[in-house]
Coordinates of C-alpha atoms in Angstrom, one line a residue:
X1 CA 175.3 174.7 95.3
X2 CA 176.2 177.0 98.2
X3 CA 179.6 177.2 100.0
X4 CA 179.9 178.2 103.4
X5 CA 183.2 180.0 104.7
X6 CA 183.7 181.1 108.2
X7 CA 186.4 183.8 108.5
X8 CA 188.4 184.5 111.6
X9 CA 191.4 186.8 112.4
X10 CA 193.7 183.9 113.3
X11 CA 193.4 180.2 113.3
X12 CA 193.5 179.9 117.1
X13 CA 190.6 182.0 117.2
X14 CA 188.7 178.9 115.9
X15 CA 190.5 176.5 118.4
X16 CA 187.6 175.8 120.9
X17 CA 185.5 174.9 118.2
X18 CA 185.0 171.7 115.8
X19 CA 187.7 171.9 113.2
X20 CA 186.5 172.7 109.7
X21 CA 187.7 173.1 106.1
X22 CA 185.2 175.8 106.0
X23 CA 187.2 178.1 108.5
X24 CA 189.6 180.4 107.0
X25 CA 191.8 183.2 108.3
X26 CA 191.5 186.7 106.9
X27 CA 194.9 186.3 105.1
X28 CA 193.7 182.9 103.5
X29 CA 190.4 184.5 102.5
X30 CA 192.3 187.4 100.8
X31 CA 193.8 184.7 98.5
X32 CA 190.7 182.7 98.1
X33 CA 189.2 182.2 94.7
X34 CA 185.7 181.7 94.2
X35 CA 184.3 178.5 92.2
X36 CA 182.9 179.1 89.0
X37 CA 179.5 178.1 89.8
X38 CA 177.4 177.9 93.0
X39 CA 177.0 180.5 95.6
X40 CA 179.5 181.4 98.4
X41 CA 178.3 182.5 102.1
X42 CA 180.6 184.1 104.4
X43 CA 180.3 184.4 108.0
X44 CA 182.7 187.3 109.2
X45 CA 183.8 186.6 112.8
X46 CA 186.9 188.9 112.6
X47 CA 187.7 190.6 116.0
X48 CA 187.2 194.3 115.0
X49 CA 184.5 195.5 112.6
X50 CA 185.6 199.3 112.9
X51 CA 186.1 201.1 109.6
X52 CA 189.3 200.0 107.8
X53 CA 189.9 197.1 110.0
X54 CA 190.4 193.5 108.9
X55 CA 186.7 192.8 109.8
X56 CA 185.5 195.5 107.8
X57 CA 187.6 194.7 104.8
X58 CA 186.4 191.0 105.1
X59 CA 182.6 192.2 104.6
X60 CA 183.7 194.6 102.0
X61 CA 185.7 192.0 100.0
X62 CA 182.9 189.6 100.1
X63 CA 180.4 192.0 98.8
X64 CA 182.7 192.7 95.8
X65 CA 183.3 189.3 95.1
X66 CA 179.5 188.6 94.9
X67 CA 179.5 186.5 97.9
X68 CA 176.8 186.9 100.7
X69 CA 178.3 187.8 104.1
X70 CA 176.9 188.2 107.7
X71 CA 177.5 191.0 108.6
X72 CA 177.2 193.2 105.8
X73 CA 178.9 196.4 105.3
X74 CA 175.6 198.1 105.7
X75 CA 174.9 196.4 108.9
X76 CA 178.5 197.6 110.3
X77 CA 178.1 201.1 109.3
X78 CA 174.4 200.8 110.7
X79 CA 175.8 199.7 114.1
X80 CA 178.2 202.5 114.3
X81 CA 175.1 205.0 114.2
X82 CA 173.6 205.3 117.5
X83 CA 170.5 207.0 116.2
X84 CA 169.1 204.1 114.3
X85 CA 169.0 201.7 117.5
X86 CA 168.7 203.9 120.4
X87 CA 164.9 203.2 120.8
X88 CA 162.6 202.5 123.6
X89 CA 161.4 199.0 124.3
X90 CA 157.8 199.6 125.5
X91 CA 156.2 197.8 122.4
X92 CA 158.5 194.7 122.9
X93 CA 157.3 191.4 124.6
X94 CA 156.5 192.3 128.2
X95 CA 158.7 189.1 129.3
X96 CA 161.8 191.5 127.9
X97 CA 160.8 194.4 130.2
X98 CA 160.4 192.0 132.9
X99 CA 163.6 190.4 132.7
X100 CA 165.5 193.8 132.1
X101 CA 163.6 195.0 135.3
X102 CA 164.9 191.9 137.4
X103 CA 168.4 192.0 136.1
X104 CA 168.6 195.8 136.5
X105 CA 167.6 195.7 140.1
X106 CA 170.7 193.4 140.9
X107 CA 173.2 195.8 139.5
X108 CA 174.4 199.0 141.3
X109 CA 173.3 201.9 139.5
X110 CA 175.5 204.4 138.1
X111 CA 174.7 207.0 140.9
X112 CA 172.7 207.0 144.0
X113 CA 170.3 209.8 142.5
X114 CA 166.6 209.2 142.5
X115 CA 166.6 208.9 138.8
X116 CA 170.1 207.0 138.5
X117 CA 170.9 204.8 135.5
X118 CA 170.8 201.1 135.6
X119 CA 172.7 199.2 132.8
X120 CA 172.3 195.8 131.7
X121 CA 175.0 194.1 129.1
X122 CA 173.9 191.0 127.1
X123 CA 175.3 189.0 124.0
X124 CA 173.1 187.4 121.2
X125 CA 174.3 184.5 118.9
X126 CA 172.8 184.6 115.5
X127 CA 169.4 186.2 117.0
X128 CA 169.6 183.5 119.9
X129 CA 169.9 184.7 123.6
X130 CA 170.8 182.6 126.6
X131 CA 167.5 183.6 128.8
X132 CA 164.1 182.5 127.1
X133 CA 162.7 185.9 127.9
X134 CA 164.9 187.9 125.5
X135 CA 164.3 185.8 122.5
X136 CA 161.8 188.2 121.2
X137 CA 164.3 191.1 121.4
X138 CA 167.3 189.0 120.2
X139 CA 165.5 187.6 117.2
X140 CA 164.3 191.4 116.2
X141 CA 167.6 192.9 116.5
X142 CA 169.0 190.0 114.3
X143 CA 166.6 190.6 111.5
X144 CA 167.4 194.6 111.7
X145 CA 171.1 194.2 112.2
X146 CA 172.1 190.7 111.0
X147 CA 175.3 190.0 112.9
X148 CA 176.7 186.7 114.1
X149 CA 177.5 187.8 117.8
X150 CA 176.1 191.1 119.1
X151 CA 176.9 192.8 122.4
X152 CA 173.9 194.9 123.4
X153 CA 173.9 197.4 126.3
X154 CA 170.4 198.4 127.8
X155 CA 170.3 201.4 129.9
X156 CA 167.2 202.7 131.9
X157 CA 166.9 206.2 133.7
X158 CA 163.2 206.2 133.3
X159 CA 162.5 203.8 130.5
X160 CA 164.6 201.1 129.1
X161 CA 166.5 202.0 126.0
X162 CA 169.3 200.4 123.8
X163 CA 172.4 202.4 124.3
X164 CA 174.9 200.6 122.3
X165 CA 175.2 197.6 120.0
X166 CA 178.6 196.3 118.7
X167 CA 179.8 193.2 117.0
X168 CA 181.7 190.5 118.9
X169 CA 184.2 187.8 118.0
X170 CA 184.6 184.1 119.2
X171 CA 187.8 185.4 121.0
X172 CA 185.7 187.8 123.4
X173 CA 183.7 184.9 124.8
X174 CA 184.0 183.0 128.1
X175 CA 183.8 179.0 128.0
X176 CA 180.1 179.2 128.6
X177 CA 179.5 181.7 126.1
X178 CA 181.5 179.8 123.6
X179 CA 179.1 176.8 124.0
X180 CA 176.2 178.9 123.5
X181 CA 177.9 180.4 120.3
X182 CA 178.5 177.1 118.9
X183 CA 175.1 175.8 119.4
X184 CA 173.6 178.8 117.7
X185 CA 176.0 178.6 114.9
X186 CA 174.7 174.9 114.6
X187 CA 171.0 176.0 114.2
X188 CA 171.8 179.0 111.9
X189 CA 173.6 177.0 109.4
X190 CA 174.1 173.2 109.8
X191 CA 176.1 173.3 106.4
X192 CA 179.4 174.1 108.5
X193 CA 179.2 170.6 110.1
X194 CA 178.4 168.6 107.2
X195 CA 181.4 166.9 105.4
X196 CA 182.1 168.3 101.9
X197 CA 181.6 164.9 100.1
X198 CA 178.1 165.0 101.6
X199 CA 177.2 168.5 100.7
X200 CA 178.4 168.0 97.1
X201 CA 176.2 165.2 96.1
X202 CA 173.5 167.4 94.9
X203 CA 173.7 170.1 92.3
X204 CA 171.4 172.7 94.0
X205 CA 169.9 173.4 97.4
X206 CA 166.1 174.2 97.4
X207 CA 164.6 175.8 100.9
X208 CA 161.1 174.5 101.2
X209 CA 159.4 176.8 103.7
X210 CA 157.0 175.3 106.2
X211 CA 155.1 176.0 109.6
X212 CA 154.9 172.6 111.5
X213 CA 152.2 174.3 113.7
X214 CA 149.9 175.5 110.7
X215 CA 146.3 173.8 111.1
X216 CA 145.6 173.9 107.3
X217 CA 149.0 174.0 105.5
X218 CA 149.2 173.9 101.6
X219 CA 151.0 170.5 101.6
X220 CA 150.5 167.6 104.1
X221 CA 153.5 165.8 105.9
X222 CA 153.3 163.1 103.0
X223 CA 153.5 165.5 100.2
X224 CA 156.3 167.4 101.7
X225 CA 158.1 164.1 101.8
X226 CA 157.4 163.4 98.3
X227 CA 158.6 166.8 97.2
X228 CA 161.9 165.9 99.1
X229 CA 161.9 162.6 97.4
X230 CA 161.3 164.0 93.9
X231 CA 164.1 166.6 94.3
X232 CA 166.6 164.2 95.3
X233 CA 166.2 162.1 92.3
X234 CA 166.9 165.4 90.1
X235 CA 169.9 166.2 92.2
X236 CA 168.1 168.9 94.2
X237 CA 168.8 168.9 98.2
X238 CA 165.3 170.0 99.3
X239 CA 165.5 171.0 103.0
X240 CA 162.6 172.3 105.1
X241 CA 163.0 175.6 106.8
X242 CA 160.9 177.7 108.9
X243 CA 160.3 181.3 109.8
X244 CA 163.2 181.2 112.2
X245 CA 165.7 180.6 109.2
X246 CA 165.3 183.9 107.6
X247 CA 169.0 184.9 107.7
X248 CA 170.0 181.4 106.1
X249 CA 168.2 181.9 102.8
X250 CA 171.2 182.9 100.9
X251 CA 172.8 179.3 101.3
X252 CA 170.2 178.0 99.1
X253 CA 169.8 178.2 95.3
X254 CA 165.9 178.2 95.5
X255 CA 162.8 179.0 97.7
X256 CA 159.6 177.1 97.6
X257 CA 156.9 178.4 100.2
X258 CA 154.9 175.7 101.4
X259 CA 153.1 177.7 104.0
X260 CA 149.9 180.0 103.6
X261 CA 151.0 183.4 102.4
X262 CA 150.0 186.7 103.2
X263 CA 151.3 190.2 102.7
X264 CA 151.6 191.5 106.1
X265 CA 153.5 187.9 107.1
X266 CA 156.8 186.6 107.0
X267 CA 156.1 184.5 104.0
X268 CA 156.2 187.7 101.9
X269 CA 159.4 188.9 103.7
X270 CA 161.1 185.4 102.7
X271 CA 160.1 185.9 99.0
X272 CA 161.2 189.4 99.1
X273 CA 164.7 188.6 100.4
X274 CA 165.0 185.5 98.1
X275 CA 164.2 187.5 95.1
X276 CA 166.8 190.1 96.1
X277 CA 169.2 187.4 96.8
X278 CA 168.8 186.2 93.0
X279 CA 167.3 182.7 94.0
X280 CA 164.3 181.0 92.2
X281 CA 161.3 181.6 94.2
X282 CA 157.9 179.8 94.1
X283 CA 155.9 181.8 94.8
X284 CA 157.6 185.2 94.0
X285 CA 156.4 188.4 95.6
X286 CA 154.6 189.8 93.0
X287 CA 152.3 186.7 92.7
X288 CA 151.7 186.8 96.4
X289 CA 150.9 190.4 96.2
X290 CA 148.3 190.0 93.3
X291 CA 146.8 186.8 94.4
X292 CA 146.4 187.3 98.2
X293 CA 144.3 190.4 97.9
X294 CA 140.8 189.8 96.2
X295 CA 140.5 193.6 95.3
X296 CA 143.3 193.8 93.3
X297 CA 142.4 190.5 91.7
X298 CA 138.8 191.3 90.9
X299 CA 139.9 194.5 89.3
X300 CA 142.7 192.7 87.1
X301 CA 140.4 189.9 85.8
X302 CA 137.6 192.5 85.1
X303 CA 139.8 194.9 83.3
X304 CA 141.4 192.1 81.2
X305 CA 137.8 190.7 80.4
X306 CA 138.6 187.4 82.1
X307 CA 135.1 185.9 82.9
X308 CA 134.2 186.4 86.5
X309 CA 131.1 186.6 88.8
X310 CA 129.5 190.2 89.0
X311 CA 131.4 191.9 91.5
X312 CA 131.4 195.3 93.6
X313 CA 134.1 196.7 95.7
X314 CA 132.6 198.3 98.7
X315 CA 134.1 201.0 101.1
X316 CA 133.5 201.1 104.9
X317 CA 132.6 204.8 104.4
X318 CA 130.1 204.2 101.5
X319 CA 126.7 205.3 102.4
X320 CA 124.8 203.4 99.6
X321 CA 126.7 200.1 99.8
X322 CA 123.9 197.9 100.8
X323 CA 121.4 199.6 98.1
X324 CA 124.5 199.0 95.4
X325 CA 124.5 195.4 96.3
X326 CA 120.7 195.0 96.3
X327 CA 120.4 196.7 92.9
X328 CA 123.1 195.3 91.2
X329 CA 123.6 191.8 92.5
X330 CA 120.3 190.8 94.4
X331 CA 120.2 187.9 96.8
X332 CA 121.5 185.7 97.7
X333 CA 124.8 187.4 97.7
X334 CA 128.4 186.7 98.7
X335 CA 130.6 189.2 100.6
X336 CA 134.2 188.6 101.4
X337 CA 137.4 190.5 102.8
X338 CA 140.0 190.7 100.3
X339 CA 142.7 188.6 102.0
X340 CA 140.6 185.5 103.5
X341 CA 142.0 182.0 102.7
X342 CA 140.4 178.6 102.7
X343 CA 136.8 179.9 102.8
X344 CA 137.4 182.2 106.0
X345 CA 136.1 185.6 105.8
X346 CA 133.6 184.8 103.4
X347 CA 129.7 185.0 104.1
X348 CA 126.5 184.3 102.1
X349 CA 123.8 186.9 102.8
X350 CA 120.2 185.8 101.9
X351 CA 118.6 189.1 102.4
X352 CA 119.0 192.6 103.4
X353 CA 119.1 191.8 107.3
X354 CA 121.9 189.3 106.9
X355 CA 123.8 191.7 104.2
X356 CA 123.9 194.4 106.8
X357 CA 125.0 192.3 109.7
X358 CA 127.7 190.8 107.2
X359 CA 129.1 194.0 106.1
X360 CA 129.2 195.3 109.6
X361 CA 131.2 192.2 110.9
X362 CA 133.5 192.4 107.8
X363 CA 134.3 196.1 107.8
X364 CA 135.6 195.6 111.3
X365 CA 138.4 193.4 109.5
X366 CA 138.9 195.4 106.4
X367 CA 138.4 198.8 105.0
X368 CA 137.2 197.2 101.7
X369 CA 134.7 194.3 101.2
X370 CA 133.8 192.7 98.1
X371 CA 130.4 191.7 97.1
X372 CA 129.8 188.9 94.5
X373 CA 127.3 187.4 92.7
X374 CA 126.1 184.1 94.1
X375 CA 126.7 181.3 91.5
X376 CA 125.3 177.8 92.8
X377 CA 127.3 174.9 91.7
X378 CA 127.9 171.6 93.3
X379 CA 131.7 171.7 93.0
X380 CA 134.4 174.2 92.1
X381 CA 136.9 173.3 89.4
X382 CA 140.4 173.8 90.8
X383 CA 143.2 173.9 88.0
X384 CA 146.7 173.8 89.0
X385 CA 148.9 176.0 86.8
X386 CA 152.7 175.9 86.8
X387 CA 154.9 178.0 84.4
X388 CA 151.9 178.9 82.0
X389 CA 150.6 175.3 81.5
X390 CA 147.9 173.2 83.4
X391 CA 149.4 170.4 85.7
X392 CA 146.4 169.0 87.4
X393 CA 142.7 169.3 87.9
X394 CA 140.3 168.6 90.6
X395 CA 136.6 169.1 91.4
X396 CA 136.3 170.3 95.0
X397 CA 132.6 169.6 96.1
X398 CA 130.6 171.6 98.5
X399 CA 130.4 170.4 102.2
X400 CA 127.1 168.3 102.6
X401 CA 124.4 171.0 103.5
X402 CA 126.7 173.9 103.1
X403 CA 127.5 176.3 100.2
X404 CA 131.4 176.0 100.4
X405 CA 134.0 173.6 100.0
X406 CA 135.0 174.4 103.6
X407 CA 133.0 174.6 106.8
X408 CA 134.5 176.3 109.8
X409 CA 133.0 175.0 113.0
X410 CA 133.9 176.0 116.6
X411 CA 136.4 173.1 117.1
X412 CA 137.0 171.8 113.5
X413 CA 137.0 172.7 109.9
X414 CA 134.9 170.0 107.5
X415 CA 135.6 169.8 103.6
X416 CA 133.8 168.4 101.0
X417 CA 134.8 165.4 98.7
X418 CA 137.0 165.7 95.7
X419 CA 137.6 164.2 92.3
X420 CA 140.9 164.5 90.6
X421 CA 141.2 163.8 87.0
X422 CA 143.7 164.4 84.0
X423 CA 143.7 167.8 82.6
X424 CA 142.5 166.7 79.1
X425 CA 139.3 165.7 80.4
X426 CA 138.3 169.1 81.6
X427 CA 136.0 171.3 79.3
X428 CA 138.5 173.5 77.4
X429 CA 136.7 176.5 78.4
X430 CA 137.7 175.9 82.1
X431 CA 141.3 175.3 81.2
X432 CA 141.5 178.3 79.0
X433 CA 140.1 180.5 81.7
X434 CA 142.5 179.3 84.1
X435 CA 145.5 179.8 81.7
X436 CA 144.1 183.5 80.9
X437 CA 143.9 184.6 84.5
X438 CA 147.2 183.3 85.4
X439 CA 149.0 185.0 82.7
X440 CA 148.1 188.3 84.3
X441 CA 149.7 187.3 87.5
X442 CA 153.0 185.7 86.7
X443 CA 155.0 182.7 85.8
X444 CA 154.6 180.7 89.0
X445 CA 152.6 177.8 90.7
X446 CA 148.7 178.9 91.0
X447 CA 145.6 177.2 91.9
X448 CA 142.7 178.8 89.7
X449 CA 139.0 178.1 91.3
X450 CA 136.6 178.2 88.7
X451 CA 132.7 177.6 88.7
X452 CA 130.9 176.1 85.6
X453 CA 127.1 176.5 85.3
X454 CA 125.8 175.3 81.9
X455 CA 128.1 177.3 79.2
X456 CA 129.1 179.8 81.7
X457 CA 132.4 179.6 83.1
X458 CA 133.6 182.1 85.8
X459 CA 136.7 182.5 87.6
X460 CA 136.3 182.9 91.4
X461 CA 139.9 183.5 92.2
X462 CA 143.7 182.7 91.6
X463 CA 145.4 181.2 94.6
X464 CA 149.3 181.5 94.7
X465 CA 150.7 178.7 96.7
X466 CA 147.9 176.3 96.2
X467 CA 147.3 173.2 97.8
X468 CA 149.2 170.0 96.9
X469 CA 148.1 167.2 99.2
X470 CA 149.0 163.7 99.0
X471 CA 146.3 161.8 97.6
X472 CA 144.2 164.5 96.4
X473 CA 145.8 166.7 94.0
X474 CA 148.2 163.9 93.2
X475 CA 145.5 161.4 92.9
X476 CA 145.8 161.1 89.1
X477 CA 149.5 161.7 88.5
X478 CA 151.1 160.5 91.6
X479 CA 154.7 161.2 92.0
X480 CA 154.9 162.7 88.6
X481 CA 153.2 165.8 89.9
X482 CA 155.9 166.3 92.4
X483 CA 158.7 165.9 89.7
X484 CA 156.9 168.1 87.5
X485 CA 157.3 171.0 90.2
X486 CA 160.8 169.9 90.9
X487 CA 161.7 169.8 87.2
X488 CA 160.3 173.3 87.2
X489 CA 162.8 174.4 89.9
X490 CA 165.6 172.5 88.3
X491 CA 165.2 174.4 84.7
X492 CA 164.9 177.8 86.6
X493 CA 168.0 177.3 88.9
X494 CA 170.0 175.9 85.9
X495 CA 169.3 178.9 83.8
X496 CA 170.0 181.3 87.0
X497 CA 173.3 179.5 87.1
X498 CA 174.0 179.9 83.4
X499 CA 173.2 183.7 83.8

């Protein structure tokens, strides 16, 4: 269980805000004894953050005690080095520059010369800004320099630049700014407003990363609710978070990613940060790295003699790519980009003309493309593997009149039917291929796609963060499937706590 502490210089600094037992003065924090179990998160709101000030020592002591503190000593040091943030803002959202131009025009320049300097000063609160147009820059700066209250000075001579940044404290704020700060703190960490009795009902806190706007998420709403229910029964408080909650991660004991993952994506950054914080993560960054790139996966499986379709890796600059495919694989042939998901970025070529057109299109998206032997089957096996054991099995049927389990149209996505069954009814060779392939990836939660044609079994790909939808993957096990996954988190978090 995590504990949140807010540290201020004096008790009166917190007078305008809701009273809380989680608020300590600096002197009280000096005498604070950490609980023997659980995590401690510290929000340092001391007035001065200069070297050897109370604010500096608050962050230093927090780190020495193994507490997760905002701002960290590194952030305080970085804010004292102008070279790290004196940057031009041309690449930011145009709304930011437009707002700065409008705000700067209302302020008298530093001199009346032709290239006089305009200056705009703002404050951000946990990455939130008062004006909506400043949200992109506020969020970006908070991710780079995590600080509860940040005072930023923009200057423009020819171009807008960040001239200075410094931490501020609640005592510096006007009454209107106090309201903004309180609202941002509430959003940043609702833990501060909860009564201790409510917070300690659970042994562990698990963050479940979701994207409410994602059109094809790994778990639907009913499945997410069933994860939450299964967690509560085991003493785990499962709380949904979104990409905006990046800095809140250390409040939790574990991270469960239920959003489609990619390397150049916030899901990977969340996994990296959670792992660095010592949290239990499913799926971990290594699994994301290995599974989301089909080039890596194809080479890994082939080198470890896991049965797969015949596969070629083609380069954009390769002159004889078409000839290689024709000679080695024939037609029809499947070509795909390395990081597609849900059947996107995958094309079937029936002849050389379609192959050339398909490669031309895919090479616009990626420097490497995979060409793979086409194996016709009426369905693909999906074997769910968690912690090295198979926990569910589905047959995903092809869309009627189509060769894939998903068909992407202009306005909608069609999918074929499915059949869920107990893993003991699946052919032994299919289960073994799934287990052999996931052992090469890691110890997380995976969905292995396998084709079976007669006695031949071939692993198509291994997916991190596989689909767990209500009424599909849980059709046979029901609520037991969610309990199995939450039980794995519980075992791992208990092991972490024991050290």
